[in-house]
Coordinates of C-alpha atoms in Angstrom, one line a residue:
X341 CA -38.6 31.1 -32.3
X342 CA -38.8 34.4 -30.5
X343 CA -37.6 37.7 -32.1
X344 CA -34.4 37.9 -30.1
X345 CA -33.4 34.4 -31.2
X346 CA -34.3 35.3 -34.8
X347 CA -32.0 38.3 -34.6
X348 CA -29.1 36.3 -33.1
X349 CA -29.5 33.6 -35.8
X350 CA -29.3 36.2 -38.5
X351 CA -26.3 37.8 -36.9
X352 CA -24.2 34.6 -36.6
X353 CA -21.6 35.9 -39.1
X354 CA -20.9 38.8 -36.7
X355 CA -20.0 36.3 -33.9
X356 CA -22.4 37.5 -31.2
X357 CA -21.6 36.6 -27.5
X358 CA -24.6 36.7 -25.2
X359 CA -23.6 37.9 -21.7
X360 CA -27.0 37.9 -20.2
X361 CA -30.6 37.8 -21.5
X362 CA -33.8 39.1 -19.8
X363 CA -37.4 38.3 -20.7
X364 CA -38.0 41.9 -21.8
X365 CA -36.4 41.6 -25.2
X366 CA -39.2 40.0 -27.2
X367 CA -41.2 43.1 -28.1
X368 CA -38.5 44.9 -30.0
X369 CA -39.5 47.3 -32.9
X370 CA -36.6 49.8 -33.4
X371 CA -32.8 49.9 -33.7
X372 CA -30.9 52.9 -32.6
X373 CA -27.2 53.8 -32.5
X374 CA -25.9 54.8 -29.1
X375 CA -25.2 58.5 -28.9
X376 CA -24.4 61.0 -26.2
X377 CA -28.1 62.1 -25.9
X378 CA -29.7 58.7 -26.4
X379 CA -32.9 58.2 -24.5
X380 CA -33.2 54.5 -23.7
X381 CA -36.4 52.4 -23.8
X382 CA -37.1 48.7 -23.4
X383 CA -38.7 48.2 -26.9
X384 CA -35.6 49.0 -28.9
X385 CA -32.2 47.5 -29.7
X386 CA -29.3 49.9 -29.0
X387 CA -26.0 49.3 -30.9
X388 CA -22.7 51.0 -30.1
X389 CA -19.4 50.6 -28.4
X390 CA -18.8 49.3 -24.9
X391 CA -16.8 52.4 -24.1
X392 CA -20.0 54.4 -24.6
X393 CA -21.7 52.6 -21.8
X394 CA -20.9 53.3 -18.2
X395 CA -22.6 52.8 -14.8
X396 CA -24.3 56.1 -15.4
X397 CA -27.0 54.5 -17.5
X398 CA -30.5 55.9 -16.8
X399 CA -32.5 53.9 -14.3
X400 CA -34.4 51.4 -16.5
X401 CA -35.1 47.7 -16.8
X402 CA -35.1 45.4 -19.8
X403 CA -32.8 47.3 -22.2
X404 CA -31.3 45.4 -25.1
X405 CA -27.7 46.4 -25.8
X406 CA -25.5 45.2 -28.7
X407 CA -22.0 46.3 -27.8
X408 CA -18.8 46.2 -29.9
X409 CA -16.0 45.3 -27.5
X410 CA -13.5 48.2 -27.7
X411 CA -12.7 48.6 -24.0
X412 CA -10.6 46.2 -21.9
X413 CA -11.7 48.1 -18.8
X414 CA -15.4 47.8 -19.5
X415 CA -17.4 46.9 -16.5
X416 CA -21.1 47.1 -15.4
X417 CA -22.4 46.7 -12.0
X418 CA -24.1 43.4 -11.1
X419 CA -27.5 45.2 -11.0
X420 CA -27.1 46.4 -14.6
X421 CA -26.0 42.9 -15.8
X422 CA -29.2 41.4 -14.3
X423 CA -31.5 44.1 -15.6
X424 CA -30.4 44.2 -19.2
X425 CA -29.8 42.0 -22.2
X426 CA -26.1 42.3 -23.2
X427 CA -24.7 40.9 -26.4
X428 CA -21.0 41.6 -27.2
X429 CA -19.4 41.6 -30.7
X430 CA -15.7 41.5 -31.7
X431 CA -13.8 44.8 -32.0
X432 CA -13.6 44.6 -35.8
X433 CA -17.4 44.6 -36.2
X434 CA -18.8 47.2 -38.6
X435 CA -21.5 49.0 -36.5
X436 CA -23.4 50.3 -39.6
X437 CA -23.7 46.8 -41.1
X438 CA -24.7 45.4 -37.6
X439 CA -27.5 48.1 -37.3
X440 CA -28.7 47.5 -40.9
X441 CA -28.9 43.7 -40.5
X442 CA -30.7 43.9 -37.1
X443 CA -33.2 46.5 -38.4
X444 CA -33.9 44.2 -41.4
X445 CA -34.8 41.2 -39.1
X446 CA -37.1 43.4 -37.0
X447 CA -38.8 44.9 -40.0
X448 CA -39.5 41.4 -41.4
X449 CA -40.9 40.4 -38.0
X450 CA -43.2 43.4 -37.9
X451 CA -44.4 42.7 -41.4
X452 CA -45.3 39.2 -40.3
X453 CA -47.2 40.6 -37.3
X454 CA -49.1 42.9 -39.6
X455 CA -49.9 40.0 -42.0
X456 CA -51.0 37.9 -39.0
X457 CA -53.3 40.6 -37.9
X458 CA -54.8 40.9 -41.4
X459 CA -55.5 37.1 -41.4
X460 CA -56.9 37.2 -37.9
X461 CA -59.1 40.2 -38.7
X462 CA -60.4 38.4 -41.8
X463 CA -61.3 35.4 -39.6
X464 CA -63.1 37.6 -37.0
X465 CA -65.0 39.5 -39.7
X466 CA -66.2 36.3 -41.5
X467 CA -65.0 33.1 -39.9
X468 CA -65.3 30.8 -42.9
X469 CA -62.7 29.0 -44.9
X470 CA -63.3 30.9 -48.2
X471 CA -62.9 34.3 -46.6
X472 CA -59.8 33.3 -44.8
X473 CA -58.3 31.8 -48.0
X474 CA -59.1 35.0 -49.9
X475 CA -57.3 37.1 -47.3
X476 CA -54.3 34.8 -47.5
X477 CA -54.3 34.9 -51.3
X478 CA -54.2 38.7 -51.1
X479 CA -51.3 38.6 -48.8
X480 CA -49.2 36.3 -50.9
X481 CA -50.5 37.7 -54.2
X482 CA -51.2 34.3 -55.6
X483 CA -54.1 31.9 -55.9
X484 CA -54.6 29.3 -53.2
X485 CA -56.5 26.0 -52.8
X486 CA -57.1 23.8 -49.7
X487 CA -57.4 20.0 -50.0
X488 CA -58.2 17.5 -47.3
X489 CA -56.1 14.3 -47.0
X490 CA -58.6 12.5 -49.2
X491 CA -57.8 15.2 -51.8
X492 CA -61.2 16.8 -51.9
X493 CA -61.3 20.6 -52.5
X494 CA -62.4 22.3 -49.3
X495 CA -61.9 25.9 -50.6
X496 CA -60.1 28.0 -53.2
X497 CA -59.4 31.7 -53.5
X498 CA -61.4 33.9 -55.8
X499 CA -59.5 37.2 -55.5
X500 CA -56.5 35.8 -57.3
X501 CA -57.1 33.2 -60.1
X502 CA -55.0 31.3 -62.5
X503 CA -55.3 29.8 -66.0
X504 CA -53.5 26.6 -65.0
X505 CA -55.7 23.8 -66.5
X506 CA -54.9 21.3 -63.8
X507 CA -55.8 23.7 -61.0
X508 CA -59.1 24.7 -62.6
X509 CA -60.0 21.1 -63.3
X510 CA -59.6 20.1 -59.6
X511 CA -61.8 23.1 -58.6
X512 CA -64.4 22.2 -61.2
X513 CA -64.6 18.6 -60.0
X514 CA -64.5 19.4 -56.3
X515 CA -61.9 16.7 -55.9
X516 CA -58.6 15.5 -57.4
X517 CA -58.4 12.5 -59.7
X518 CA -56.5 9.4 -58.6
X519 CA -54.0 10.2 -61.4
X520 CA -53.4 13.7 -59.9
X521 CA -53.0 12.2 -56.4
X522 CA -50.5 9.6 -57.6
X523 CA -48.5 12.3 -59.4
X524 CA -48.6 14.6 -56.4
X525 CA -47.5 12.0 -53.9
X526 CA -44.7 10.9 -56.2
X527 CA -43.1 14.3 -56.3
X528 CA -39.7 14.0 -54.4
X529 CA -40.4 17.1 -52.4
X530 CA -43.7 15.8 -51.2
X531 CA -42.3 12.3 -50.4
X532 CA -39.5 14.0 -48.3
X533 CA -41.6 16.7 -46.8
X534 CA -41.5 17.2 -43.0
X535 CA -44.2 16.1 -40.7
X536 CA -45.1 19.6 -39.8
X537 CA -46.4 22.8 -41.4
X538 CA -43.0 24.0 -42.8
X539 CA -43.7 25.1 -46.4
X540 CA -42.0 23.4 -49.3
X541 CA -41.8 24.2 -53.1
X542 CA -42.6 21.8 -55.8
X543 CA -42.6 21.6 -59.6
X544 CA -45.4 19.6 -61.3
X545 CA -44.4 18.1 -64.7
X546 CA -47.9 18.8 -66.1
X547 CA -47.9 22.5 -65.2
X548 CA -45.6 25.4 -65.9
X549 CA -46.3 26.9 -62.5
X550 CA -44.5 26.2 -59.2
X551 CA -46.4 25.4 -56.1
X552 CA -45.8 26.2 -52.4
X553 CA -47.4 23.5 -50.3
X554 CA -48.0 23.7 -46.5
X555 CA -49.4 20.7 -44.6
X556 CA -52.3 21.5 -42.3
X557 CA -52.2 19.9 -38.9
X558 CA -54.6 19.8 -36.0
X559 CA -52.5 18.8 -33.1
X560 CA -50.4 15.8 -34.4
X561 CA -53.0 14.8 -37.0
X562 CA -52.4 15.7 -40.7
X563 CA -55.8 17.0 -42.0
X564 CA -55.0 18.6 -45.3
X565 CA -52.8 20.8 -47.6
X566 CA -52.8 24.5 -48.3
X567 CA -51.3 25.1 -51.8
X568 CA -50.3 28.3 -53.5
X569 CA -49.6 28.5 -57.2
X570 CA -46.9 30.9 -58.6
X571 CA -49.0 32.5 -61.3
X572 CA -48.8 36.2 -60.2
X573 CA -46.0 36.8 -57.6
X574 CA -42.8 35.0 -56.8
X575 CA -43.3 32.5 -54.0
X576 CA -40.0 33.5 -52.4
X577 CA -41.2 37.1 -51.9
X578 CA -43.4 35.9 -49.2
X579 CA -41.9 35.1 -45.8
X580 CA -42.2 31.4 -45.0
X581 CA -43.8 32.3 -41.7
X582 CA -46.8 33.6 -43.5
X583 CA -47.5 30.2 -45.1
X584 CA -47.3 28.7 -41.7
X585 CA -49.7 31.2 -40.2
X586 CA -52.1 30.5 -43.1
X587 CA -51.8 26.8 -42.3
X588 CA -52.5 27.4 -38.6
X589 CA -55.5 29.6 -39.3
X590 CA -57.0 27.1 -41.7
X591 CA -56.5 24.3 -39.2
X592 CA -58.5 26.2 -36.6
X593 CA -61.3 26.9 -39.1
X594 CA -61.5 23.3 -40.4
X595 CA -61.5 21.9 -36.9
X596 CA -64.1 24.4 -35.6
X597 CA -66.5 24.0 -38.6
X598 CA -65.7 20.3 -39.3
X599 CA -65.3 21.5 -42.9
X600 CA -65.5 18.5 -45.2
X601 CA -66.8 19.4 -48.6
X602 CA -66.8 16.0 -50.3
X603 CA -68.1 16.0 -53.8
X604 CA -70.6 13.3 -52.9
X605 CA -72.2 12.5 -49.6
X606 CA -71.5 8.8 -50.1
X607 CA -67.8 9.5 -50.2
X608 CA -67.9 11.1 -46.7
X609 CA -70.0 8.1 -45.4
X610 CA -67.4 5.6 -46.7
X611 CA -64.5 7.6 -45.2
X612 CA -66.2 7.9 -41.9
X613 CA -67.0 4.1 -41.9
X614 CA -63.3 3.3 -42.7
X615 CA -62.2 5.6 -39.9
X616 CA -64.7 4.1 -37.4
X617 CA -66.5 7.5 -37.0
X618 CA -70.0 6.1 -37.3
X619 CA -71.2 5.8 -33.7
X620 CA -74.1 3.4 -33.9
X621 CA -76.3 1.4 -36.2
X622 CA -79.1 4.1 -36.0
X623 CA -76.5 6.7 -37.0
X624 CA -75.4 4.6 -39.9
X625 CA -79.0 4.0 -41.1
X626 CA -79.8 7.7 -40.9
X627 CA -76.8 8.6 -43.0
X628 CA -77.5 5.9 -45.6
X629 CA -80.9 7.2 -46.5
X630 CA -81.2 8.2 -50.1
X631 CA -78.0 6.4 -51.0
X632 CA -77.3 3.2 -52.8
X633 CA -75.4 1.8 -49.8
X634 CA -77.0 -0.8 -47.6
X635 CA -75.9 -1.2 -43.9
X636 CA -76.0 -5.0 -44.4
X637 CA -74.8 -6.7 -47.6
X638 CA -71.9 -8.8 -48.9
X639 CA -69.0 -6.4 -48.9
X640 CA -65.3 -6.5 -49.7
X641 CA -62.6 -3.8 -49.4
X642 CA -59.8 -3.4 -52.0
X643 CA -56.9 -1.1 -51.1
X644 CA -54.9 0.0 -54.1
X645 CA -51.3 1.4 -53.8
X646 CA -50.8 4.1 -56.5
X647 CA -47.1 4.7 -55.7
X648 CA -46.0 3.2 -59.0
X649 CA -49.0 4.1 -61.0
X650 CA -48.0 4.7 -64.6
X651 CA -49.9 8.0 -65.3
X652 CA -50.5 8.9 -68.9
X653 CA -53.0 11.7 -68.7
X654 CA -53.8 13.2 -65.3
X655 CA -56.5 15.2 -66.9
X656 CA -58.7 12.1 -67.3
X657 CA -60.0 9.9 -64.5
X658 CA -58.8 6.7 -66.0
X659 CA -58.5 4.7 -62.8
X660 CA -61.8 5.8 -61.3
X661 CA -63.7 5.1 -64.6
X662 CA -62.0 1.7 -64.9
X663 CA -63.0 0.7 -61.4
X664 CA -66.6 1.8 -62.0
X665 CA -66.7 -0.2 -65.2
X666 CA -65.0 -3.3 -63.8
X667 CA -67.1 -3.4 -60.6
X668 CA -70.7 -2.3 -61.3
X669 CA -71.7 -1.9 -57.7
X670 CA -68.6 -0.3 -56.1
X671 CA -67.5 3.1 -54.7
X672 CA -64.0 4.4 -54.4
X673 CA -62.3 7.1 -52.3
X674 CA -58.8 8.1 -51.4
X675 CA -58.2 7.3 -47.8
X676 CA -54.9 7.6 -45.9
X677 CA -52.3 6.4 -48.5
X678 CA -54.6 4.3 -50.7
X679 CA -57.4 4.3 -53.2
X680 CA -60.0 2.3 -51.3
X681 CA -62.8 0.5 -53.1
X682 CA -65.9 -0.7 -51.3
X683 CA -67.4 -3.5 -53.3
X684 CA -70.9 -4.8 -52.9
X685 CA -70.7 -8.4 -54.2
X686 CA -74.4 -9.2 -53.8
X687 CA -75.1 -8.0 -57.3
X688 CA -72.1 -9.7 -59.2
X689 CA -74.2 -12.5 -60.6
X690 CA -72.1 -15.7 -61.0
X691 CA -68.7 -14.0 -60.9
X692 CA -66.9 -13.6 -57.6
X693 CA -64.8 -10.6 -56.7
X694 CA -61.7 -12.8 -57.0
X695 CA -62.8 -13.8 -60.5
X696 CA -63.2 -10.2 -61.6
X697 CA -59.8 -9.2 -60.2
X698 CA -58.1 -12.1 -61.8
X699 CA -59.6 -11.1 -65.2
X700 CA -58.3 -7.5 -64.5
X701 CA -54.8 -8.6 -63.7
X702 CA -53.3 -7.2 -67.0
X703 CA -54.7 -3.8 -66.2
X704 CA -53.0 -3.7 -62.8
X705 CA -49.7 -5.1 -64.1
X706 CA -49.6 -2.7 -67.1
X707 CA -50.3 0.3 -64.9
X708 CA -48.0 -0.5 -62.0
X709 CA -50.8 -1.0 -59.5
X710 CA -51.0 -3.3 -56.5
X711 CA -54.0 -4.1 -54.5
X712 CA -54.9 -5.9 -51.2
X713 CA -58.3 -7.6 -50.9
X714 CA -60.1 -8.2 -47.6
X715 CA -62.2 -11.1 -46.6
X716 CA -66.0 -10.7 -47.2
X717 CA -68.0 -8.9 -44.4
X718 CA -71.6 -8.1 -44.1
X719 CA -71.8 -5.0 -41.9
X720 CA -70.4 -1.5 -42.7
X721 CA -69.8 -0.9 -39.0
X722 CA -67.0 -3.6 -39.4
X723 CA -65.3 -1.6 -42.1
X724 CA -62.2 -0.5 -40.1
X725 CA -61.1 -4.1 -39.3
X726 CA -61.6 -5.2 -42.9
X727 CA -59.8 -2.1 -44.2
X728 CA -56.8 -3.1 -42.1
X729 CA -57.0 -6.6 -43.6
X730 CA -56.8 -5.1 -47.1
X731 CA -53.9 -2.9 -46.2
X732 CA -52.0 -5.7 -44.4
X733 CA -52.6 -8.1 -47.4
X734 CA -51.2 -5.3 -49.7
X735 CA -48.1 -4.7 -47.6
X736 CA -47.3 -8.4 -47.3
X737 CA -48.1 -9.2 -50.9
X738 CA -46.0 -6.4 -52.3
X739 CA -43.0 -7.6 -50.4
X740 CA -43.3 -11.3 -50.7
X741 CA -44.8 -11.6 -54.2
X742 CA -44.3 -8.3 -56.0
X743 CA -45.0 -9.9 -59.3
X744 CA -48.6 -10.5 -58.3
X745 CA -50.7 -7.3 -58.5
X746 CA -53.5 -8.5 -56.2
X747 CA -52.9 -10.0 -52.7
X748 CA -55.9 -11.7 -51.0
X749 CA -55.8 -11.4 -47.2
X750 CA -57.0 -15.0 -47.0
X751 CA -53.6 -16.1 -48.6
X752 CA -51.6 -14.2 -46.0
X753 CA -53.4 -14.6 -42.7
X754 CA -50.7 -16.8 -41.2
X755 CA -48.0 -14.2 -42.2
X756 CA -50.1 -11.4 -40.7
X757 CA -50.4 -13.4 -37.5
X758 CA -46.7 -13.8 -37.3
X759 CA -46.2 -10.1 -37.9
X760 CA -48.5 -9.3 -35.0
X761 CA -46.7 -11.6 -32.6
X762 CA -43.0 -11.5 -33.5
X763 CA -40.6 -8.6 -33.5
X764 CA -37.4 -8.6 -35.6
X765 CA -35.2 -8.5 -32.5
X766 CA -36.7 -11.7 -31.1
X767 CA -37.3 -13.5 -34.4
X768 CA -34.3 -15.9 -34.2
X769 CA -35.6 -17.5 -31.0
X770 CA -38.8 -18.6 -32.7
X771 CA -37.3 -20.6 -35.5
X772 CA -37.8 -24.3 -34.9
X773 CA -34.7 -26.2 -33.8
X774 CA -34.8 -28.5 -36.9
X775 CA -34.9 -25.4 -39.1
X776 CA -31.9 -23.9 -37.4
X777 CA -29.9 -27.1 -37.5
X778 CA -30.5 -27.6 -41.3
X779 CA -29.7 -23.9 -42.0
X780 CA -26.4 -24.2 -40.1
X781 CA -25.6 -27.4 -42.0
X782 CA -26.3 -25.8 -45.4
X783 CA -24.1 -22.8 -44.5
X784 CA -21.2 -25.0 -43.4
X785 CA -21.3 -27.6 -46.2
X786 CA -22.9 -25.6 -49.0
X787 CA -25.9 -27.9 -49.4
X788 CA -29.4 -27.0 -50.4
X789 CA -31.4 -29.0 -47.9
X790 CA -33.6 -26.1 -46.7
X791 CA -34.5 -25.3 -50.3
X792 CA -35.3 -28.9 -51.0
X793 CA -37.5 -29.3 -47.9
X794 CA -39.5 -26.2 -48.7
X795 CA -40.2 -27.2 -52.3
X796 CA -41.0 -30.8 -51.1
X797 CA -43.5 -29.6 -48.6
X798 CA -45.1 -27.0 -50.9
X799 CA -45.5 -29.8 -53.5
X800 CA -47.3 -31.9 -50.9
X801 CA -44.3 -34.3 -50.8
X802 CA -44.7 -35.2 -54.5
X803 CA -41.3 -36.2 -55.8
X804 CA -41.7 -35.5 -59.5
X805 CA -43.4 -32.1 -58.9
X806 CA -40.6 -31.1 -56.5
X807 CA -38.0 -32.1 -59.0
X808 CA -39.6 -29.9 -61.7
X809 CA -39.8 -27.0 -59.3
X810 CA -36.1 -27.2 -58.5
X811 CA -35.1 -28.2 -62.1
X812 CA -33.3 -31.4 -60.9
X813 CA -33.9 -35.1 -61.5
X814 CA -36.4 -37.0 -59.4
X815 CA -33.6 -39.2 -58.0
X816 CA -31.8 -36.1 -56.7
X817 CA -34.9 -35.4 -54.6
X818 CA -35.1 -39.0 -53.4
X819 CA -31.4 -38.8 -52.3
X820 CA -31.8 -35.4 -50.6
X821 CA -34.9 -36.4 -48.6
X822 CA -33.2 -39.6 -47.5
X823 CA -30.1 -37.7 -46.3
X824 CA -32.3 -35.1 -44.5
X825 CA -34.1 -37.9 -42.6
X826 CA -30.8 -39.4 -41.6
X827 CA -28.9 -36.2 -40.7
X828 CA -31.7 -34.4 -38.8
X829 CA -34.2 -37.1 -37.8
X830 CA -37.0 -35.5 -39.8
X831 CA -40.1 -37.5 -40.1
X832 CA -42.1 -36.0 -43.0
X833 CA -45.2 -38.0 -42.0
X834 CA -45.3 -36.1 -38.7
X835 CA -47.7 -33.1 -39.0
X836 CA -46.1 -31.3 -36.1
X837 CA -42.6 -31.5 -37.6
X838 CA -44.0 -30.3 -41.0
X839 CA -45.7 -27.4 -39.3
X840 CA -42.6 -26.4 -37.4
X841 CA -40.7 -26.2 -40.7
X842 CA -43.4 -24.4 -42.6
X843 CA -43.9 -21.7 -40.0
X844 CA -40.1 -21.2 -39.8
X845 CA -40.0 -20.7 -43.6
X846 CA -42.8 -18.1 -43.4
X847 CA -41.0 -16.3 -40.5
X848 CA -37.7 -16.3 -42.5
X849 CA -39.6 -14.7 -45.5
X850 CA -41.0 -11.9 -43.3
X851 CA -37.6 -11.3 -41.7
X852 CA -35.8 -11.1 -45.1
X853 CA -38.1 -8.4 -46.4
X854 CA -38.2 -6.4 -43.2
X855 CA -41.9 -7.0 -42.5
X856 CA -41.5 -7.7 -38.8
X857 CA -41.8 -4.8 -36.4

């Protein structure tokens, strides 16, 4: 938003009416009342009455005139109209208030320019993220910290400090605990924050200090957070544009320097593997030297959603420590929206990954956690595809079977295939004809034939098991299946007919929970 637009926005209560606008009104730095001896220049706003302006204006281009309409006979030549920016205000406008408000907006803009110059000069003098953050901290008179999207600490200010325990703990670790991340992402203001670098204010229930958070973007990509803590100066005393300027400067520094200060090299390797940023096998082998990771092994990926994580003490790393204890040879990072665990199953002795997760089911249930488990894979270069498997299993499992904390991709491959092929708008045309006929009959006559067929097929056409599932007598199932065969010509011995019904049931499930695109 340019300065002239900012001024008009702040003057809306005065009912401005723009007659004409020239491109010369963006470098304004003064406001003057129009007087008999006024000497006009293009870098100022002149406020007065229309009756004070005549065609005897000095020869000049690009004047900005705010005129109170007190003359019915007021006219300017066509040349003057084209040369100058003219804004009219109603006759009852108080010129003193109009001057004061306009000057205030210009002063705020000039202060922003001075602050922007300070930040830019700090970058030129010492173009590193710590120096830039210290300069920003001095401007806003509060401590600041920069986190990447995996919640590793990239930098923190040293000119202004705080005694906030949570803040100091994150700095000491060099990264944020999963408990902190879950708490942060569950703050309403964070969940509802815009997808740009507009600053927003938050209150953390574990800290007495408010925060101002600004997302850092490089182009359209969200790459981190700049957070200021209100331990010295009121956050509102700082113009919001300064927070945005800080975000833009940090974005440039992070992109230029590829600043990624992970606490452990292995974390960065895992994130780069998940993101598909490892360019070749030679590149991978070079980076894995002196780490416990092997390029080829028996790997699984577990994606854990912490949205509903029941946090008890965010000062302790409960989840990270539990994962380390549960899975001896595993490494976890926060990537995109999930805690992602890379599991090396080669050293799990007789237990399988599924066995271990089954044993750990109570922990997941009691703490509100859900996970998605990929298939096994042997090559870290394949990590992006298997990460997507884990995420897809998690998304489908949480919608279709929310009572189960762990969803294995192997159990949801068919549903994932349907998701990739069918969109919601076209879903109806893919239901088998027999399914549609039975559904229409159920709706018209209030029968339960679809429910019966599904249970019957899921129980491998075993009558007694089906009856127990539906809590009815075995003879009821016998009667219903007989009627279904008569009414709809269903042959349950025909694999094709059974498949048509089964895939239709799965399609209906996905449609019901909005899992189709």
